[in-house]
């Protein structure tokens, strides 16, 4: 390194170390393809609605986007890294790369060919870091909007995605004509960064559709997208048949309803009687387009609320399990018109009558007494700084006998409770949890300490902002302790 780059060698190594974190971080927090047939070096992570549903690989320490939204709405306490924290991490990496590159360039001898070929690689990874920062925030805000109908979250998503498009355009300017037109990033993803620009722009079109529907109908108690039957993921790990791949013809904020959707109290909605009805369905966007791997995408989801519908004949009723009270039901039609019905729910059910004669309905919206509670996008609390946390792991644990763990936090002014998660070193056994106030004892029952397996555990420290920290810190150390469960050290 010193021979190749001279005085700039340390700065080049700093840039390299920071750049290498980008791909590792993308894989950890947002593994777009579990078998890596789609590589993060060129891919924007798929379209934003699919991006929001992908599980992180380090799921015990990083919250999936829907999980983080549920935690925020329900005020569930969790130390897991949230999407905004992930975004901040990406932004920091991007800044570190840029700073190291500028320092290296200022010290580099003119005409250093290895530097001239290396600098663009660093710049690409800095752009990717900043793009994924924006997309993490956008997917988080968009998911929050879909759960709550809070327009402030939708505006945040629009702003983040607009900035993300500008970043990807700068990435294309940097790489166009400099890198080959056809680069292989796995068997499914070949080409150039400019081939992905339509996907970044498409994400904004998704937000525009959300805006159009919200501006027309506002927030509602319940919504149903009428069309053909939908499928669920057949098994865990069937990533080419995940929920979004199989249901991207269903409008966000709406439940799918088909001609075969019969009412039950468990499901909470459906047709109350037999009748003449059939679906006019729309095709699903294919997997490679959902994952932003196909060139020139032409089948991305659009106008999915109105393009598919159910057509029928004769008076029929659709039921919804809902608290008693007055409601307004809107029957949406494929031509984007709608009829409004004033109804009342009785005995926990609202019955929506469909007209005599021929009819076609693309969706159903119910508004009224059961409207969702307002959730303010801007009310996320700031996270206190991590306090000093100390723990000395036991050398051994005796099978069948309880093990008491002590966690020292000298300044626990912002600490609400401490949790210990533990299990045998056996991946088939789920973690269990014990909880205590700060300074309290955390005891693992003897029945959970096996002679066959060593014991592993880690701590989650919950703060007064419903966030927290892990111990050991997974950012800087192995994220768990291991204790031998026999008498020999």
Coordinates of N, CA, C and O in Angstrom, one line a residue, residues 367-476:
X367 N -65.7 4.6 6.4 CA -65.3 5.6 7.3 C -66.3 5.9 8.3 O -67.5 5.7 8.1
X368 N -65.9 6.2 9.5 CA -66.9 6.6 10.5 C -66.4 6.4 11.9 O -65.2 6.8 12.2
X369 N -67.2 5.9 12.8 CA -67.0 5.9 14.3 C -65.7 5.2 14.6 O -65.1 5.5 15.6
X370 N -65.3 4.2 13.8 CA -64.2 3.4 14.2 C -62.9 3.8 13.5 O -62.0 3.1 13.3
X371 N -62.8 5.1 13.2 CA -61.6 5.7 12.5 C -60.4 5.5 13.4 O -60.5 5.5 14.6
X372 N -59.2 5.2 12.8 CA -58.0 5.0 13.6 C -57.6 6.2 14.4 O -57.9 7.3 14.1
X373 N -57.0 5.9 15.5 CA -56.5 7.0 16.4 C -55.4 7.7 15.7 O -54.5 7.1 15.0
X374 N -55.3 9.0 15.8 CA -54.3 9.8 15.2 C -52.9 9.4 15.7 O -52.7 9.3 16.9
X375 N -52.0 9.2 14.8 CA -50.6 8.9 15.2 C -49.7 10.0 14.6 O -49.7 10.2 13.3
X376 N -49.0 10.7 15.3 CA -48.2 11.8 14.8 C -46.8 11.4 14.4 O -46.1 10.9 15.2
X377 N -46.5 11.5 13.2 CA -45.2 11.1 12.6 C -44.1 11.8 13.3 O -43.0 11.3 13.5
X378 N -44.3 13.1 13.7 CA -43.2 13.9 14.3 C -42.9 13.6 15.7 O -42.0 14.3 16.3
X379 N -43.6 12.7 16.4 CA -43.4 12.6 17.8 C -42.4 11.5 18.3 O -42.3 11.2 19.4
X380 N -41.5 11.1 17.4 CA -40.5 10.1 17.7 C -39.5 10.7 18.7 O -39.0 11.8 18.4
X381 N -39.3 10.1 19.9 CA -38.4 10.7 20.9 C -37.0 10.6 20.5 O -36.6 9.6 19.8
X382 N -36.1 11.5 20.9 CA -34.7 11.3 20.7 C -34.1 10.3 21.6 O -34.6 10.0 22.7
X383 N -33.0 9.6 21.2 CA -32.4 8.5 22.0 C -31.3 9.1 22.9 O -30.4 9.8 22.4
X384 N -31.3 8.8 24.2 CA -30.2 9.2 25.0 C -28.9 8.5 24.6 O -28.9 7.5 23.9
X385 N -27.8 9.1 25.0 CA -26.5 8.6 24.7 C -26.3 7.3 25.5 O -26.9 7.1 26.6
X386 N -25.6 6.3 24.9 CA -25.4 5.0 25.6 C -24.5 5.3 26.9 O -23.5 5.9 26.8
X387 N -25.0 4.8 28.0 CA -24.2 4.9 29.2 C -23.1 3.8 29.3 O -23.1 2.9 28.4
X388 N -22.2 3.9 30.3 CA -21.2 2.9 30.5 C -22.0 1.6 31.0 O -22.8 1.7 31.9
X389 N -21.7 0.5 30.4 CA -22.4 -0.8 30.7 C -21.3 -1.8 30.9 O -20.4 -2.0 30.0
X390 N -21.3 -2.5 32.1 CA -20.2 -3.4 32.4 C -20.8 -4.7 32.8 O -21.8 -4.8 33.5
X391 N -20.2 -5.8 32.4 CA -20.6 -7.2 32.8 C -19.4 -8.1 32.7 O -18.6 -8.1 31.7
X392 N -19.2 -8.9 33.7 CA -18.2 -10.0 33.7 C -18.9 -11.3 33.6 O -19.7 -11.7 34.5
X393 N -18.7 -12.0 32.5 CA -19.3 -13.3 32.3 C -18.8 -14.3 33.3 O -17.6 -14.3 33.6
X394 N -19.7 -15.2 33.7 CA -19.3 -16.3 34.5 C -18.4 -17.3 33.7 O -18.6 -17.4 32.5
X395 N -17.5 -17.9 34.4 CA -16.6 -18.9 33.7 C -17.3 -20.1 33.4 O -17.2 -20.7 32.3
X396 N -18.2 -20.6 34.3 CA -18.9 -21.8 34.1 C -20.3 -21.7 34.7 O -20.6 -20.8 35.5
X397 N -21.2 -22.6 34.3 CA -22.5 -22.7 34.9 C -22.8 -24.2 35.1 O -22.4 -25.0 34.3
X398 N -23.5 -24.5 36.2 CA -23.7 -25.8 36.6 C -25.1 -26.3 36.1 O -26.1 -25.6 36.4
X399 N -25.1 -27.3 35.3 CA -26.4 -27.8 34.7 C -27.4 -28.1 35.8 O -27.1 -28.6 36.9
X400 N -28.7 -27.6 35.6 CA -29.7 -27.8 36.6 C -29.8 -26.9 37.7 O -30.7 -26.9 38.5
X401 N -28.8 -26.0 37.8 CA -28.8 -25.0 38.9 C -28.9 -23.6 38.3 O -28.3 -23.3 37.3
X402 N -29.6 -22.7 39.0 CA -29.8 -21.3 38.5 C -28.5 -20.5 38.4 O -27.6 -20.7 39.1
X403 N -28.5 -19.6 37.4 CA -27.3 -18.7 37.2 C -27.8 -17.3 37.3 O -28.7 -16.9 36.5
X404 N -27.2 -16.5 38.2 CA -27.6 -15.1 38.4 C -26.6 -14.2 37.6 O -25.4 -14.4 37.8
X405 N -27.1 -13.3 36.8 CA -26.3 -12.4 36.1 C -26.4 -11.0 36.6 O -27.5 -10.6 37.0
X406 N -25.4 -10.3 36.7 CA -25.4 -8.9 37.2 C -24.8 -8.0 36.1 O -23.8 -8.2 35.5
X407 N -25.5 -6.9 35.8 CA -25.1 -5.9 34.8 C -24.9 -4.6 35.6 O -25.9 -4.1 36.2
X408 N -23.7 -4.0 35.4 CA -23.4 -2.7 36.1 C -23.6 -1.5 35.2 O -23.0 -1.5 34.1
X409 N -24.5 -0.6 35.6 CA -24.7 0.7 34.8 C -24.6 1.8 35.8 O -25.5 2.2 36.5
X410 N -23.4 2.4 36.0 CA -23.2 3.4 37.0 C -24.1 4.6 36.9 O -24.7 5.1 37.9
X411 N -24.4 5.1 35.7 CA -25.4 6.1 35.4 C -26.6 5.5 34.8 O -26.7 5.4 33.5
X412 N -27.6 5.2 35.6 CA -28.8 4.6 35.0 C -30.0 5.5 35.0 O -31.2 5.1 35.1
X413 N -29.7 6.8 34.9 CA -30.8 7.8 35.0 C -31.8 7.7 33.9 O -32.9 8.1 34.0
X414 N -31.4 7.2 32.7 CA -32.3 7.0 31.6 C -32.7 5.6 31.3 O -33.3 5.3 30.3
X415 N -32.3 4.7 32.3 CA -32.5 3.3 32.1 C -33.8 2.9 32.8 O -34.0 3.2 34.0
X416 N -34.7 2.2 32.1 CA -36.0 1.8 32.7 C -35.9 0.3 33.1 O -36.5 0.0 34.2
X417 N -35.3 -0.6 32.4 CA -35.2 -2.0 32.7 C -34.1 -2.6 32.0 O -33.5 -2.1 31.0
X418 N -33.7 -3.9 32.4 CA -32.7 -4.6 31.8 C -33.3 -6.0 31.5 O -33.9 -6.6 32.3
X419 N -33.0 -6.5 30.3 CA -33.5 -7.8 29.9 C -32.3 -8.7 29.5 O -31.3 -8.2 28.9
X420 N -32.4 -10.0 29.9 CA -31.4 -10.9 29.5 C -32.0 -12.0 28.6 O -33.1 -12.6 29.0
X421 N -31.5 -12.2 27.4 CA -32.0 -13.2 26.5 C -31.0 -14.4 26.5 O -29.7 -14.2 26.4
X422 N -31.5 -15.6 26.6 CA -30.5 -16.7 26.8 C -31.1 -18.0 26.1 O -32.3 -18.1 25.9
X423 N -30.2 -18.9 25.7 CA -30.6 -20.2 25.2 C -29.4 -21.1 25.2 O -28.2 -20.6 25.2
X424 N -29.5 -22.4 25.1 CA -28.4 -23.2 24.8 C -27.8 -22.9 23.5 O -28.4 -22.3 22.6
X425 N -26.5 -23.2 23.3 CA -25.8 -23.0 22.0 C -26.4 -24.0 21.0 O -25.6 -24.9 20.5
X426 N -27.6 -23.9 20.7 CA -28.4 -24.9 19.8 C -29.3 -24.0 19.0 O -30.3 -23.5 19.6
X427 N -29.1 -23.9 17.8 CA -30.0 -23.0 16.9 C -31.4 -23.4 16.8 O -32.3 -22.6 16.4
X428 N -31.7 -24.6 17.2 CA -33.1 -25.1 17.2 C -33.9 -24.7 18.4 O -35.2 -24.8 18.4
X429 N -33.3 -24.1 19.4 CA -33.9 -23.7 20.6 C -34.1 -22.2 20.6 O -33.2 -21.5 20.4
X430 N -35.4 -21.7 20.9 CA -35.6 -20.3 20.9 C -35.0 -19.6 22.1 O -34.8 -20.3 23.2
X431 N -34.7 -18.3 22.0 CA -34.3 -17.6 23.2 C -35.4 -17.4 24.1 O -36.6 -17.2 23.8
X432 N -35.1 -17.4 25.4 CA -36.0 -17.0 26.5 C -35.5 -15.7 27.1 O -34.3 -15.2 26.9
X433 N -36.3 -15.0 27.9 CA -36.0 -13.7 28.4 C -36.4 -13.5 29.8 O -37.5 -14.0 30.2
X434 N -35.5 -12.9 30.6 CA -35.9 -12.5 32.0 C -35.6 -11.0 32.1 O -34.7 -10.5 31.4
X435 N -36.4 -10.3 32.9 CA -36.3 -8.8 33.0 C -36.2 -8.4 34.4 O -36.8 -9.0 35.3
X436 N -35.5 -7.3 34.7 CA -35.3 -6.7 36.0 C -35.1 -5.2 35.9 O -34.7 -4.8 34.9
X437 N -35.4 -4.5 37.0 CA -35.0 -3.1 37.0 C -33.5 -2.9 37.0 O -32.8 -3.8 37.3
X438 N -33.0 -1.7 36.6 CA -31.6 -1.5 36.6 C -30.9 -1.8 38.0 O -31.5 -1.4 39.0
X439 N -29.9 -2.6 38.0 CA -29.2 -3.0 39.2 C -29.8 -4.2 39.8 O -29.2 -4.8 40.8
X440 N -30.9 -4.7 39.3 CA -31.5 -6.0 39.8 C -30.8 -7.2 39.3 O -30.0 -7.2 38.3
X441 N -31.1 -8.3 39.9 CA -30.5 -9.6 39.5 C -31.4 -10.2 38.4 O -32.6 -10.2 38.5
X442 N -30.7 -10.8 37.5 CA -31.3 -11.6 36.4 C -30.9 -13.0 36.5 O -29.8 -13.4 36.3
X443 N -31.9 -13.9 36.8 CA -31.6 -15.3 37.1 C -32.1 -16.2 36.0 O -33.3 -16.2 35.7
X444 N -31.2 -17.0 35.5 CA -31.6 -18.0 34.5 C -31.9 -19.2 35.3 O -31.1 -19.8 36.0
X445 N -33.2 -19.8 35.1 CA -33.5 -21.0 35.9 C -32.6 -22.2 35.6 O -32.2 -22.4 34.4
X446 N -32.4 -23.0 36.6 CA -31.6 -24.1 36.4 C -32.1 -25.1 35.3 O -31.3 -25.8 34.6
X447 N -33.4 -25.2 35.2 CA -34.0 -26.1 34.2 C -33.6 -25.7 32.8 O -33.7 -26.5 31.9
X448 N -33.2 -24.5 32.6 CA -32.8 -24.0 31.2 C -31.3 -24.1 31.0 O -30.9 -23.7 29.9
X449 N -30.6 -24.7 31.9 CA -29.1 -24.8 31.7 C -28.9 -26.3 31.5 O -29.1 -27.1 32.4
X450 N -28.4 -26.7 30.4 CA -28.3 -28.1 30.0 C -26.8 -28.5 30.0 O -25.9 -27.8 29.8
X451 N -26.6 -29.8 30.4 CA -25.3 -30.4 30.4 C -24.8 -30.7 29.0 O -23.6 -30.8 28.7
X452 N -25.7 -30.8 28.0 CA -25.4 -31.1 26.7 C -24.8 -29.9 25.9 O -24.0 -30.1 25.0
X453 N -25.4 -28.7 26.2 CA -25.0 -27.5 25.5 C -24.4 -26.5 26.4 O -24.9 -26.3 27.5
X454 N -23.4 -25.7 25.9 CA -23.0 -24.5 26.6 C -24.2 -23.5 26.5 O -25.1 -23.6 25.7
X455 N -24.1 -22.5 27.4 CA -25.1 -21.4 27.5 C -24.6 -20.2 26.8 O -23.5 -19.7 27.0
X456 N -25.5 -19.5 26.0 CA -25.2 -18.2 25.5 C -26.3 -17.2 25.9 O -27.5 -17.6 26.1
X457 N -25.9 -15.9 26.1 CA -26.8 -14.9 26.5 C -26.3 -13.5 26.1 O -25.2 -13.3 25.8
X458 N -27.2 -12.6 26.1 CA -26.9 -11.2 25.9 C -27.9 -10.3 26.6 O -29.0 -10.8 27.0
X459 N -27.6 -9.0 26.8 CA -28.5 -8.1 27.5 C -29.1 -7.1 26.5 O -28.5 -6.6 25.6
X460 N -30.3 -6.7 26.9 CA -31.0 -5.5 26.2 C -31.3 -4.5 27.3 O -32.1 -4.8 28.2
X461 N -30.7 -3.3 27.2 CA -31.0 -2.3 28.2 C -32.0 -1.3 27.6 O -31.8 -0.7 26.6
X462 N -33.1 -1.2 28.3 CA -34.2 -0.4 27.8 C -34.2 1.0 28.4 O -34.1 1.1 29.7
X463 N -34.3 2.1 27.6 CA -34.2 3.4 28.1 C -35.6 4.0 28.2 O -36.6 3.4 27.8
X464 N -35.7 5.3 28.7 CA -36.9 5.9 28.9 C -37.5 6.5 27.6 O -38.6 7.2 27.7
X465 N -36.9 6.3 26.5 CA -37.4 6.7 25.2 C -37.9 5.5 24.4 O -38.1 5.6 23.2
X466 N -38.1 4.4 25.1 CA -38.6 3.1 24.4 C -37.6 2.6 23.5 O -37.9 1.7 22.7
X467 N -36.3 3.1 23.5 CA -35.2 2.5 22.8 C -34.3 1.8 23.7 O -34.7 1.4 24.8
X468 N -33.1 1.6 23.4 CA -32.1 1.0 24.3 C -30.8 0.6 23.6 O -30.5 1.1 22.5
X469 N -30.1 -0.2 24.3 CA -28.8 -0.7 23.8 C -28.6 -2.1 24.1 O -29.2 -2.7 25.1
X470 N -27.7 -2.8 23.3 CA -27.4 -4.2 23.6 C -26.0 -4.3 24.3 O -25.1 -3.4 24.1
X471 N -25.9 -5.3 25.1 CA -24.6 -5.6 25.7 C -24.3 -7.1 25.6 O -25.2 -7.9 26.1
X472 N -23.3 -7.5 25.0 CA -22.2 -6.7 24.3 C -22.8 -5.9 23.1 O -23.8 -6.3 22.5
X473 N -22.1 -4.8 22.8 CA -22.5 -4.0 21.7 C -22.2 -4.7 20.4 O -21.0 -5.0 20.1
X474 N -23.2 -5.1 19.6 CA -22.9 -5.9 18.4 C -22.1 -5.1 17.3 O -21.5 -5.7 16.4
X475 N -22.0 -3.8 17.5 CA -21.2 -3.0 16.5 C -19.7 -3.2 16.8 O -18.9 -3.0 15.8
X476 N -19.3 -3.5 18.0 CA -17.9 -3.5 18.3 C -17.4 -4.9 18.9 O -16.2 -5.0 19.1

